[in-house]
JSON list of C-alpha atoms in Angstrom, two decimals:
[
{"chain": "A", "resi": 1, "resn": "UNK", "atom": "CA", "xyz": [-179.42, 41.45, -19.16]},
{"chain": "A", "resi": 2, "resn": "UNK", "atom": "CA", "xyz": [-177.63, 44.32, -21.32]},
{"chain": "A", "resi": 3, "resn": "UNK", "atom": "CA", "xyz": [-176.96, 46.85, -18.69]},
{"chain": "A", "resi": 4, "resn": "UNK", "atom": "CA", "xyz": [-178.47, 49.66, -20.44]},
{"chain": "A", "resi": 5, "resn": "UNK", "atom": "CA", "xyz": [-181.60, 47.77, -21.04]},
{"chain": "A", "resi": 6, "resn": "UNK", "atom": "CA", "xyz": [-181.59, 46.72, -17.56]},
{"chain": "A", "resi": 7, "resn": "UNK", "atom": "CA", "xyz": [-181.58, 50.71, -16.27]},
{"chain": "A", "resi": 8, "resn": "UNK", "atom": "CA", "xyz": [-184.32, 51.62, -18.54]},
{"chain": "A", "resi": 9, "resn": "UNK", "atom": "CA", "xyz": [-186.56, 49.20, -17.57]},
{"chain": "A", "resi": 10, "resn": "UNK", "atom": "CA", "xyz": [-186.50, 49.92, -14.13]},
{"chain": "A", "resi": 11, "resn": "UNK", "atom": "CA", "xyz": [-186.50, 53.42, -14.28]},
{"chain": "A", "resi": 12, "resn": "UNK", "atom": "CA", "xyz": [-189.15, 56.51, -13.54]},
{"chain": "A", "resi": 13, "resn": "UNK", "atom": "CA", "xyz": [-186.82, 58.98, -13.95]},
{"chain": "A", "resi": 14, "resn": "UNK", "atom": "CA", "xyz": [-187.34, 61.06, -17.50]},
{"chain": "A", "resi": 15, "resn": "UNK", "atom": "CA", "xyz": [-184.64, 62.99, -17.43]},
{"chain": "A", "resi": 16, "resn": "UNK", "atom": "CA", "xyz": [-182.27, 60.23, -16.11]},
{"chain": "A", "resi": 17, "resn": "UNK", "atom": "CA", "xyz": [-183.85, 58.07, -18.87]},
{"chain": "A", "resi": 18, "resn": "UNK", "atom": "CA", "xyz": [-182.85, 61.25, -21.42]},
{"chain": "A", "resi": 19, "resn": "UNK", "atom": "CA", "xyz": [-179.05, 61.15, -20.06]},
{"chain": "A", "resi": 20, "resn": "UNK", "atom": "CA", "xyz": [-178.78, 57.29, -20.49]},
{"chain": "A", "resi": 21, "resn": "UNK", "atom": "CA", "xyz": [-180.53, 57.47, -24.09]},
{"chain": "A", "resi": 22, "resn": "UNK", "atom": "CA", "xyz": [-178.39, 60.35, -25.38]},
{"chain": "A", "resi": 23, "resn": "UNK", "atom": "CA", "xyz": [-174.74, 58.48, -24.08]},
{"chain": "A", "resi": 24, "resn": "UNK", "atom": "CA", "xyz": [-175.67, 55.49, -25.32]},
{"chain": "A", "resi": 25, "resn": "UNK", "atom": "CA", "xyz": [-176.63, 56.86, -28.82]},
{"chain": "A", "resi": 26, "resn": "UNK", "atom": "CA", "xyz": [-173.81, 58.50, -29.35]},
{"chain": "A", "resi": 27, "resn": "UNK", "atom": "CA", "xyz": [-171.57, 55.69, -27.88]},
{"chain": "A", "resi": 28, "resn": "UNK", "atom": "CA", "xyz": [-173.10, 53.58, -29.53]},
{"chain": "A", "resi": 29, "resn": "UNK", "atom": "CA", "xyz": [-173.75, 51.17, -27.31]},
{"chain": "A", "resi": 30, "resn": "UNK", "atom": "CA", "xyz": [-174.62, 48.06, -28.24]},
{"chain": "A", "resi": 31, "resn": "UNK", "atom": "CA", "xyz": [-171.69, 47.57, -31.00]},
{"chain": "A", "resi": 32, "resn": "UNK", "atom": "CA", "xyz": [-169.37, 45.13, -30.71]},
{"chain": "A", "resi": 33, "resn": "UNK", "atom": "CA", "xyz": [-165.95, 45.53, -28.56]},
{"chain": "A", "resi": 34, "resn": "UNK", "atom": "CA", "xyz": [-162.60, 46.62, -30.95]},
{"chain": "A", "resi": 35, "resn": "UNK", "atom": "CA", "xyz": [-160.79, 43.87, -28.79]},
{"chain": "A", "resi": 36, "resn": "UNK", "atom": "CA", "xyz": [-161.32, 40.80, -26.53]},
{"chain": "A", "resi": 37, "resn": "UNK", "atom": "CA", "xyz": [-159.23, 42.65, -24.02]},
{"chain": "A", "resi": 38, "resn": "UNK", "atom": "CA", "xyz": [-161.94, 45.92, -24.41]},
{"chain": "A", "resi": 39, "resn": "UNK", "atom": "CA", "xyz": [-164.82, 46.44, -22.17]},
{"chain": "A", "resi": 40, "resn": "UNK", "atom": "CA", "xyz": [-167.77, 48.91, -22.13]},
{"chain": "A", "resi": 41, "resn": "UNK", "atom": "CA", "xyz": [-169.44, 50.59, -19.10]},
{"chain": "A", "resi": 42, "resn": "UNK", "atom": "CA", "xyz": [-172.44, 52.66, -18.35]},
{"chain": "A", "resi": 43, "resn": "UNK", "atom": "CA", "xyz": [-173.62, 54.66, -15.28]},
{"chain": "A", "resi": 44, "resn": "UNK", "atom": "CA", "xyz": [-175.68, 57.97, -14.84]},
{"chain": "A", "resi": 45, "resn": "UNK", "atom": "CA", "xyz": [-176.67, 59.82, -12.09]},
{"chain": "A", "resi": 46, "resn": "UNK", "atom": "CA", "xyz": [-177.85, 63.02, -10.51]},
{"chain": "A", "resi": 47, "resn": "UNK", "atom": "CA", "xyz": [-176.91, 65.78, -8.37]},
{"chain": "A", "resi": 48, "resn": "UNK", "atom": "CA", "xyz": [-177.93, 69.10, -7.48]},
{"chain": "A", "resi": 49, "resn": "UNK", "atom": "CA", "xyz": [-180.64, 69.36, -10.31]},
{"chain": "A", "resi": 50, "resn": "UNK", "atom": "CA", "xyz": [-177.99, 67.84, -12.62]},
{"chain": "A", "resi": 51, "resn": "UNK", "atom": "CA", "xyz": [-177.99, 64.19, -14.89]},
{"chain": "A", "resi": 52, "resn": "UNK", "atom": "CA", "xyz": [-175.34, 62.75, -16.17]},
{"chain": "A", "resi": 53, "resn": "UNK", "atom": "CA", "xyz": [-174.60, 59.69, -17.80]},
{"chain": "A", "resi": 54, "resn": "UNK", "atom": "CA", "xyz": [-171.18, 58.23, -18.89]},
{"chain": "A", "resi": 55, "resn": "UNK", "atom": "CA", "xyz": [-170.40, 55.12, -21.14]},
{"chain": "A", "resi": 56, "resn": "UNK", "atom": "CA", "xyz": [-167.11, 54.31, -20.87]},
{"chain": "A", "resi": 57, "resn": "UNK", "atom": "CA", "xyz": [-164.67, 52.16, -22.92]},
{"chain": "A", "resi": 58, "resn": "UNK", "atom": "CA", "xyz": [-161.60, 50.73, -21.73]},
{"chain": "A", "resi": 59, "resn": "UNK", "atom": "CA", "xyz": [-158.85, 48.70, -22.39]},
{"chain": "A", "resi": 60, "resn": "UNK", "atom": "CA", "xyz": [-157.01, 46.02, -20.32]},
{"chain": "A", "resi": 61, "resn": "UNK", "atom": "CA", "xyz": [-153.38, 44.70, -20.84]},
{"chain": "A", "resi": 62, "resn": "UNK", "atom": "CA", "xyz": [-153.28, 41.46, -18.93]},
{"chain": "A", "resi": 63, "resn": "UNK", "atom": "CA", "xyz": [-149.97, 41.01, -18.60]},
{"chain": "A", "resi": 64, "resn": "UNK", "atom": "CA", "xyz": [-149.14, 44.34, -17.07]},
{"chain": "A", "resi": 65, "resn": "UNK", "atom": "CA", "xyz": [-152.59, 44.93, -15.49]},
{"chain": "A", "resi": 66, "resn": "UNK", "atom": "CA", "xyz": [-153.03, 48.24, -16.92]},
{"chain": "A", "resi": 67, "resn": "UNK", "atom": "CA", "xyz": [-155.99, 49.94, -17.65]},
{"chain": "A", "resi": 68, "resn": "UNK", "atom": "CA", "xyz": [-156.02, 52.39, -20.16]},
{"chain": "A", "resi": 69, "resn": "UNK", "atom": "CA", "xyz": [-159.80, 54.38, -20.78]},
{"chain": "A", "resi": 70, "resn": "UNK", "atom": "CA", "xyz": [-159.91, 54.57, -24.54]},
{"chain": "A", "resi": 71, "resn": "UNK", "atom": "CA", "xyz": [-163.14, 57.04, -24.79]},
{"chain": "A", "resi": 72, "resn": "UNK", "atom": "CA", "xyz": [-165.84, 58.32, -22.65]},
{"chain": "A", "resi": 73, "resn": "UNK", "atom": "CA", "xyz": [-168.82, 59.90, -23.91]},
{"chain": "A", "resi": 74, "resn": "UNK", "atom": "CA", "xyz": [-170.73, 62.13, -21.68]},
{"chain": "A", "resi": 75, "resn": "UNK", "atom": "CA", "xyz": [-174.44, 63.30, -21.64]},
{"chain": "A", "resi": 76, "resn": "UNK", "atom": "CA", "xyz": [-175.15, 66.11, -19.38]},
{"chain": "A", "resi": 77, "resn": "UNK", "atom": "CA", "xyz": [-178.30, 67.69, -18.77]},
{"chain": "A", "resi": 78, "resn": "UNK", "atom": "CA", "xyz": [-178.83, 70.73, -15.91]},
{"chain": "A", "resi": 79, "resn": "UNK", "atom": "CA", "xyz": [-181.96, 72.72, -16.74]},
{"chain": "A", "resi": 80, "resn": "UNK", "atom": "CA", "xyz": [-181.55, 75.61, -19.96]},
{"chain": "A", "resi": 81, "resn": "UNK", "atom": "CA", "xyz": [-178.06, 75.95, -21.26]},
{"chain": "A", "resi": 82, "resn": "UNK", "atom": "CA", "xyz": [-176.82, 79.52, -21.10]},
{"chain": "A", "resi": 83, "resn": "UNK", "atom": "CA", "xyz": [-173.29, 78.87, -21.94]},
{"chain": "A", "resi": 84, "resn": "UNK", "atom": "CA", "xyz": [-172.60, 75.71, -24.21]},
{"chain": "A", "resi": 85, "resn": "UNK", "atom": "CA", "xyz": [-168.93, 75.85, -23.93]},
{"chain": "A", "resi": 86, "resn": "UNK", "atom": "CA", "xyz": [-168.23, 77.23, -20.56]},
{"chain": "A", "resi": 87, "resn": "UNK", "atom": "CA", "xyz": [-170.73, 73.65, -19.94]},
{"chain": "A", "resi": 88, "resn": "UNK", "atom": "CA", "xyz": [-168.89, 71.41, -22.23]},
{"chain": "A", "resi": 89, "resn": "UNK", "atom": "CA", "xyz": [-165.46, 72.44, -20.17]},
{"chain": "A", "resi": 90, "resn": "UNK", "atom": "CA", "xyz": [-167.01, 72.17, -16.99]},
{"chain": "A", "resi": 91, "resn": "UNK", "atom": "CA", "xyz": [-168.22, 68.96, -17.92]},
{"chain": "A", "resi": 92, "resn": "UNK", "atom": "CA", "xyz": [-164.89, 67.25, -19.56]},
{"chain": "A", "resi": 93, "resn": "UNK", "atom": "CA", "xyz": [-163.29, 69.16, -16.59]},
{"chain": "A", "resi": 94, "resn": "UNK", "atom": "CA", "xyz": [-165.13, 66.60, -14.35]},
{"chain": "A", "resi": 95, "resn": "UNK", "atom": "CA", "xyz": [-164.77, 63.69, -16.36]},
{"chain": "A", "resi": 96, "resn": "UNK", "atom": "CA", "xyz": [-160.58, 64.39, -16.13]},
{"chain": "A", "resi": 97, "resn": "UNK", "atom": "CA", "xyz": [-160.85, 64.84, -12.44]},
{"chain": "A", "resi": 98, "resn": "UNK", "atom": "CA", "xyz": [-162.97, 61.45, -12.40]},
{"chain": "A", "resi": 99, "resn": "UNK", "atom": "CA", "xyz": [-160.32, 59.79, -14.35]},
{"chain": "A", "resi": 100, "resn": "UNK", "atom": "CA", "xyz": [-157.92, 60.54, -11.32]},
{"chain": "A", "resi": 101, "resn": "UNK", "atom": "CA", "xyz": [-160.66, 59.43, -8.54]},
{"chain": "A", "resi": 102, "resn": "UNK", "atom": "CA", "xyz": [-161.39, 56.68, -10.63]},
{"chain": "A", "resi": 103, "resn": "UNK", "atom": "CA", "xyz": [-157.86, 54.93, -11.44]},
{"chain": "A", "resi": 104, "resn": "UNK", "atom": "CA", "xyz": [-155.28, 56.15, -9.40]},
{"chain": "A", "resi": 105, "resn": "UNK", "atom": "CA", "xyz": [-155.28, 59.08, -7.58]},
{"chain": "A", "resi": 106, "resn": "UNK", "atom": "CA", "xyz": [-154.67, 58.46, -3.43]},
{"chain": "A", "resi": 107, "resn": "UNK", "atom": "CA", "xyz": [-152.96, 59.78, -0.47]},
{"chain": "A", "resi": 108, "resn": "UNK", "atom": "CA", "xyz": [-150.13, 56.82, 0.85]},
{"chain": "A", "resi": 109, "resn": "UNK", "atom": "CA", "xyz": [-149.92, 56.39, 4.66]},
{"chain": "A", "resi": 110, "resn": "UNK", "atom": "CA", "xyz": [-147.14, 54.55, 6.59]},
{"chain": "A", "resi": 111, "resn": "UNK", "atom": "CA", "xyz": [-146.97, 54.57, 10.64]},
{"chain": "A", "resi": 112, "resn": "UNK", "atom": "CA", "xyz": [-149.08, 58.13, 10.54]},
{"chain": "A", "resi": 113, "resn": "UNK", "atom": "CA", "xyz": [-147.39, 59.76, 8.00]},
{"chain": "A", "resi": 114, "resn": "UNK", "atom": "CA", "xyz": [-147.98, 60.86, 4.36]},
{"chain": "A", "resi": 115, "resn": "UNK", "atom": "CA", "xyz": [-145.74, 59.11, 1.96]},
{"chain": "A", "resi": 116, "resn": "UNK", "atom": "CA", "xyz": [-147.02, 61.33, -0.73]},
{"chain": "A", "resi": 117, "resn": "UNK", "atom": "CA", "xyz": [-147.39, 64.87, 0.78]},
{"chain": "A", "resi": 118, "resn": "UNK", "atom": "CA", "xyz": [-146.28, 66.64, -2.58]},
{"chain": "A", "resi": 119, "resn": "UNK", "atom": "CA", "xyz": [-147.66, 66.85, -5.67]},
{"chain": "A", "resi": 120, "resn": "UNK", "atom": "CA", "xyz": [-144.73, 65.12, -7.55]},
{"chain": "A", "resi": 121, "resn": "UNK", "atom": "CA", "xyz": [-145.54, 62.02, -5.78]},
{"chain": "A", "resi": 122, "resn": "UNK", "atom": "CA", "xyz": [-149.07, 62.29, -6.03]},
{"chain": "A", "resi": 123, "resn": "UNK", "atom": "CA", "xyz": [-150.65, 60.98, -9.37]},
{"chain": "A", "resi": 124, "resn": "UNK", "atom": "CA", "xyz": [-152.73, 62.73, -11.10]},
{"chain": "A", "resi": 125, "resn": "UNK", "atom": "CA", "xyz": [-154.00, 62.01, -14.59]},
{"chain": "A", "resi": 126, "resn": "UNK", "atom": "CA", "xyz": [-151.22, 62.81, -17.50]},
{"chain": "A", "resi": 127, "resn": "UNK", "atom": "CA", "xyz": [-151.98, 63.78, -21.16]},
{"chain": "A", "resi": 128, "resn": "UNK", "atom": "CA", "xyz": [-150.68, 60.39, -21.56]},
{"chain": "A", "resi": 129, "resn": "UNK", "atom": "CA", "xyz": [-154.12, 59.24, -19.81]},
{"chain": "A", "resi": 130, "resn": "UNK", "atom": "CA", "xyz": [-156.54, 61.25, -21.53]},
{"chain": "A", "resi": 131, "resn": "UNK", "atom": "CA", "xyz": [-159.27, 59.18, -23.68]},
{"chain": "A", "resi": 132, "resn": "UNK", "atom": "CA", "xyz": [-160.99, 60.67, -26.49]},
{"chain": "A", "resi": 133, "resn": "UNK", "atom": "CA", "xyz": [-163.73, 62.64, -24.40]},
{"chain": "A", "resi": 134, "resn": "UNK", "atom": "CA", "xyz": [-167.41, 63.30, -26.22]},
{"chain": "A", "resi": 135, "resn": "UNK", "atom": "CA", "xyz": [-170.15, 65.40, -24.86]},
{"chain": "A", "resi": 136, "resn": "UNK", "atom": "CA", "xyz": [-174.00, 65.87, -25.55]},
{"chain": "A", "resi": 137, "resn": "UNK", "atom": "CA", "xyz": [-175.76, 68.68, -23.90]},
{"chain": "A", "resi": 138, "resn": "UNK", "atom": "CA", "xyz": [-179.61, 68.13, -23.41]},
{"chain": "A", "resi": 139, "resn": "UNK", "atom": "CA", "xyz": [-180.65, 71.50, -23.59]},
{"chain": "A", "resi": 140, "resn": "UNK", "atom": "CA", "xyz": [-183.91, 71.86, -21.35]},
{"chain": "A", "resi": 141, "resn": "UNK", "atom": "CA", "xyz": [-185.32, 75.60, -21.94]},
{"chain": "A", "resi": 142, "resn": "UNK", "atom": "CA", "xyz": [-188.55, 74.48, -19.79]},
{"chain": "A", "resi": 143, "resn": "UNK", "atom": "CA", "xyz": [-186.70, 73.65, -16.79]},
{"chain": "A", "resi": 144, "resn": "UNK", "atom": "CA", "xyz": [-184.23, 76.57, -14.80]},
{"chain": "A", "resi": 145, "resn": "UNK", "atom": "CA", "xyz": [-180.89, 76.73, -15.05]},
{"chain": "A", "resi": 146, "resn": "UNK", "atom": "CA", "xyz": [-179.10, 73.97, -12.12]},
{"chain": "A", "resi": 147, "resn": "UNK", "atom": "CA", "xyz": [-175.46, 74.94, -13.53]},
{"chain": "A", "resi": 148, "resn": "UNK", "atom": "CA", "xyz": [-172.42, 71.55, -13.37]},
{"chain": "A", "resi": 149, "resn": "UNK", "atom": "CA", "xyz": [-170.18, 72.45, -10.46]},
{"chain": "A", "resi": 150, "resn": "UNK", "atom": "CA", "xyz": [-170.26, 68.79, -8.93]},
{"chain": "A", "resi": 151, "resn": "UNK", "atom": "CA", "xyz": [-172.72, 66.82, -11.00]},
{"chain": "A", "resi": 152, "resn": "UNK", "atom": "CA", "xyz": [-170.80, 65.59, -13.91]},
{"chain": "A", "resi": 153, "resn": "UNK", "atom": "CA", "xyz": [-168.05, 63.70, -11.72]},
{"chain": "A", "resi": 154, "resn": "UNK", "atom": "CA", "xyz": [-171.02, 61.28, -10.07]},
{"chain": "A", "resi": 155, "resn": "UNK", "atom": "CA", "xyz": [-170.94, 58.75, -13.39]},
{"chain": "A", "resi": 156, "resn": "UNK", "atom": "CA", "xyz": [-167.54, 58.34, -14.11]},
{"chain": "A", "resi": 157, "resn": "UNK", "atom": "CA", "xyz": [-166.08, 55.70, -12.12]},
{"chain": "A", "resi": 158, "resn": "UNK", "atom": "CA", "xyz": [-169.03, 53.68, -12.20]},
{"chain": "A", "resi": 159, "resn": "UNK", "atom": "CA", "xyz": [-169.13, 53.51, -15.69]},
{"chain": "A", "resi": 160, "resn": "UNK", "atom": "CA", "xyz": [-165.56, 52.96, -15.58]},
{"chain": "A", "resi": 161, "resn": "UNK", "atom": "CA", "xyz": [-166.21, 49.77, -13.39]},
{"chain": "A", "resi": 162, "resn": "UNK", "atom": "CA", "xyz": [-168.32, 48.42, -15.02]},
{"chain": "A", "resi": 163, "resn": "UNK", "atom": "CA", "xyz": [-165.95, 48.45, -18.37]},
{"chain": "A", "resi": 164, "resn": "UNK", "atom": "CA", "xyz": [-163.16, 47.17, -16.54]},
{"chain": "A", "resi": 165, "resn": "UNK", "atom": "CA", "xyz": [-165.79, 44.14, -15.01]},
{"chain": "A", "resi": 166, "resn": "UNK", "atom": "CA", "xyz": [-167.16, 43.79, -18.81]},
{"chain": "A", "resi": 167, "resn": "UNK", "atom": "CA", "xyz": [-163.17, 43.52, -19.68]},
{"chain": "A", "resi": 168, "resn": "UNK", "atom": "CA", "xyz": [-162.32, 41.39, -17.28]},
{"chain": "A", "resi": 169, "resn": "UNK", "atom": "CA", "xyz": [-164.55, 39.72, -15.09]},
{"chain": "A", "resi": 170, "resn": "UNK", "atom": "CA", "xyz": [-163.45, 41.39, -12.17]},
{"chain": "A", "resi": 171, "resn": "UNK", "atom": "CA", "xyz": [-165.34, 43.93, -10.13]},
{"chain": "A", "resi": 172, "resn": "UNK", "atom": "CA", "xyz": [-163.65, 46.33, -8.46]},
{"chain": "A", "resi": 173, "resn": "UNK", "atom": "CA", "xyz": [-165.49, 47.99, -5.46]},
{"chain": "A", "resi": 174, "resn": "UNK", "atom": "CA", "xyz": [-163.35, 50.84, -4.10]},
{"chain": "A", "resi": 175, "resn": "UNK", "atom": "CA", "xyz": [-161.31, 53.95, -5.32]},
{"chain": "A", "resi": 176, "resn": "UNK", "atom": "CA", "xyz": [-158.97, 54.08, -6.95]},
{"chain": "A", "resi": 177, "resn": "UNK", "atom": "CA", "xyz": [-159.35, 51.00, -8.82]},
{"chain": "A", "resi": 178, "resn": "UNK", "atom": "CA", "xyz": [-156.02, 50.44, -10.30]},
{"chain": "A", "resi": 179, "resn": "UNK", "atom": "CA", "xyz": [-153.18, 52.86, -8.78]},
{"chain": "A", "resi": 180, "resn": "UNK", "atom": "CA", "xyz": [-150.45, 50.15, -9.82]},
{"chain": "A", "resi": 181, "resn": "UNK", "atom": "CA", "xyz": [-152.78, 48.33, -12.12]},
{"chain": "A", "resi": 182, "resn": "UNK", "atom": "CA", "xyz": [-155.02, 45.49, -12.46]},
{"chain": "A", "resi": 183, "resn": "UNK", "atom": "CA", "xyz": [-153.68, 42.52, -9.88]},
{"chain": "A", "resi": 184, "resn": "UNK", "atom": "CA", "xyz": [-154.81, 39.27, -10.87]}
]
């Protein structure tokens, strides 16, 4: 079943419902992949009186294993917007620190001791692995501002996931999912 389809149909949540709807419109989502080696994702989720949903596309280079995330579009919904920008920053902020979480971004042990204890060996995402980033805010003047400190991140690597499994055929189940790219 088409994952999206599968989430509304088995959910009570409205405003979870809204995120999905308004991602997945402007996505998109249901259009066909650029490339056979492309995959598309979807998650959403809620925090702290925040929604979020992310649809994600990637693409895979079998031969190296990388994973490159061509565009993620972001619907974000916390109660009335006061500040549309400060929100859209605070919201591709999040999606850039997901990125990280997501793909590549741990701490190396060997016999007890950091390998990477510095931030010059520590990755971190680059320009270089920035994907065109879109964001709808659902602006909800009935319900009390909820603000997007921590929110926004939940969505990301899920969605992310699920592209790379939609890619691929493999699942990947812990974070990060690629820090030296996609093993076969």
């Amino acid at each position: 079943m088409d994952p999206l389809e599968f989430r509304l149909k088995n959910l009570k949540d409205d405003r979870l419902r809204a995120v999905l709807e308004a991602a997945a419109k402007t996505f998109g989502w249901g259009k066909s992949k650029p490339a056979a080696n492309h995959g598309f994702g979807i998650a959403g989720g809620f925090e702290k009186r925040g929604y979020v949903a992310n649809c994600a596309e990637v693409a895979v280079d079998r031969a190296s294993g990388k994973v490159k995330i061509v565009r993620v579009v972001t619907a974000f919904e916390c109660g009335a917007v006061v500040n549309p920008d400060g929100l859209k920053n605070q919201v591709e902020g999040s999606v850039i620190q997901g990125i990280g979480g997501a793909l590549f971004e741990a701490i190396d042990f060997e016999n007890g001791k950091i390998l990477n204890p510095r931030f010059s060996r520590y990755r971190v995402p680059r320009f270089s692995d920035m994907p065109k980033l879109e964001t709808v805010l659902l602006d909800r003047k009935d319900l009390q501002s909820a603000g997007a400190g921590e929110c926004p991140i939940v969505a990301l690597a899920p969605a992310v996931g699920a592209a790379i499994f939609d890619a691929t055929g493999v699942r990947l189940r812990s974070l990060p999912m690629v820090p030296n790219g996609l093993k076969s």
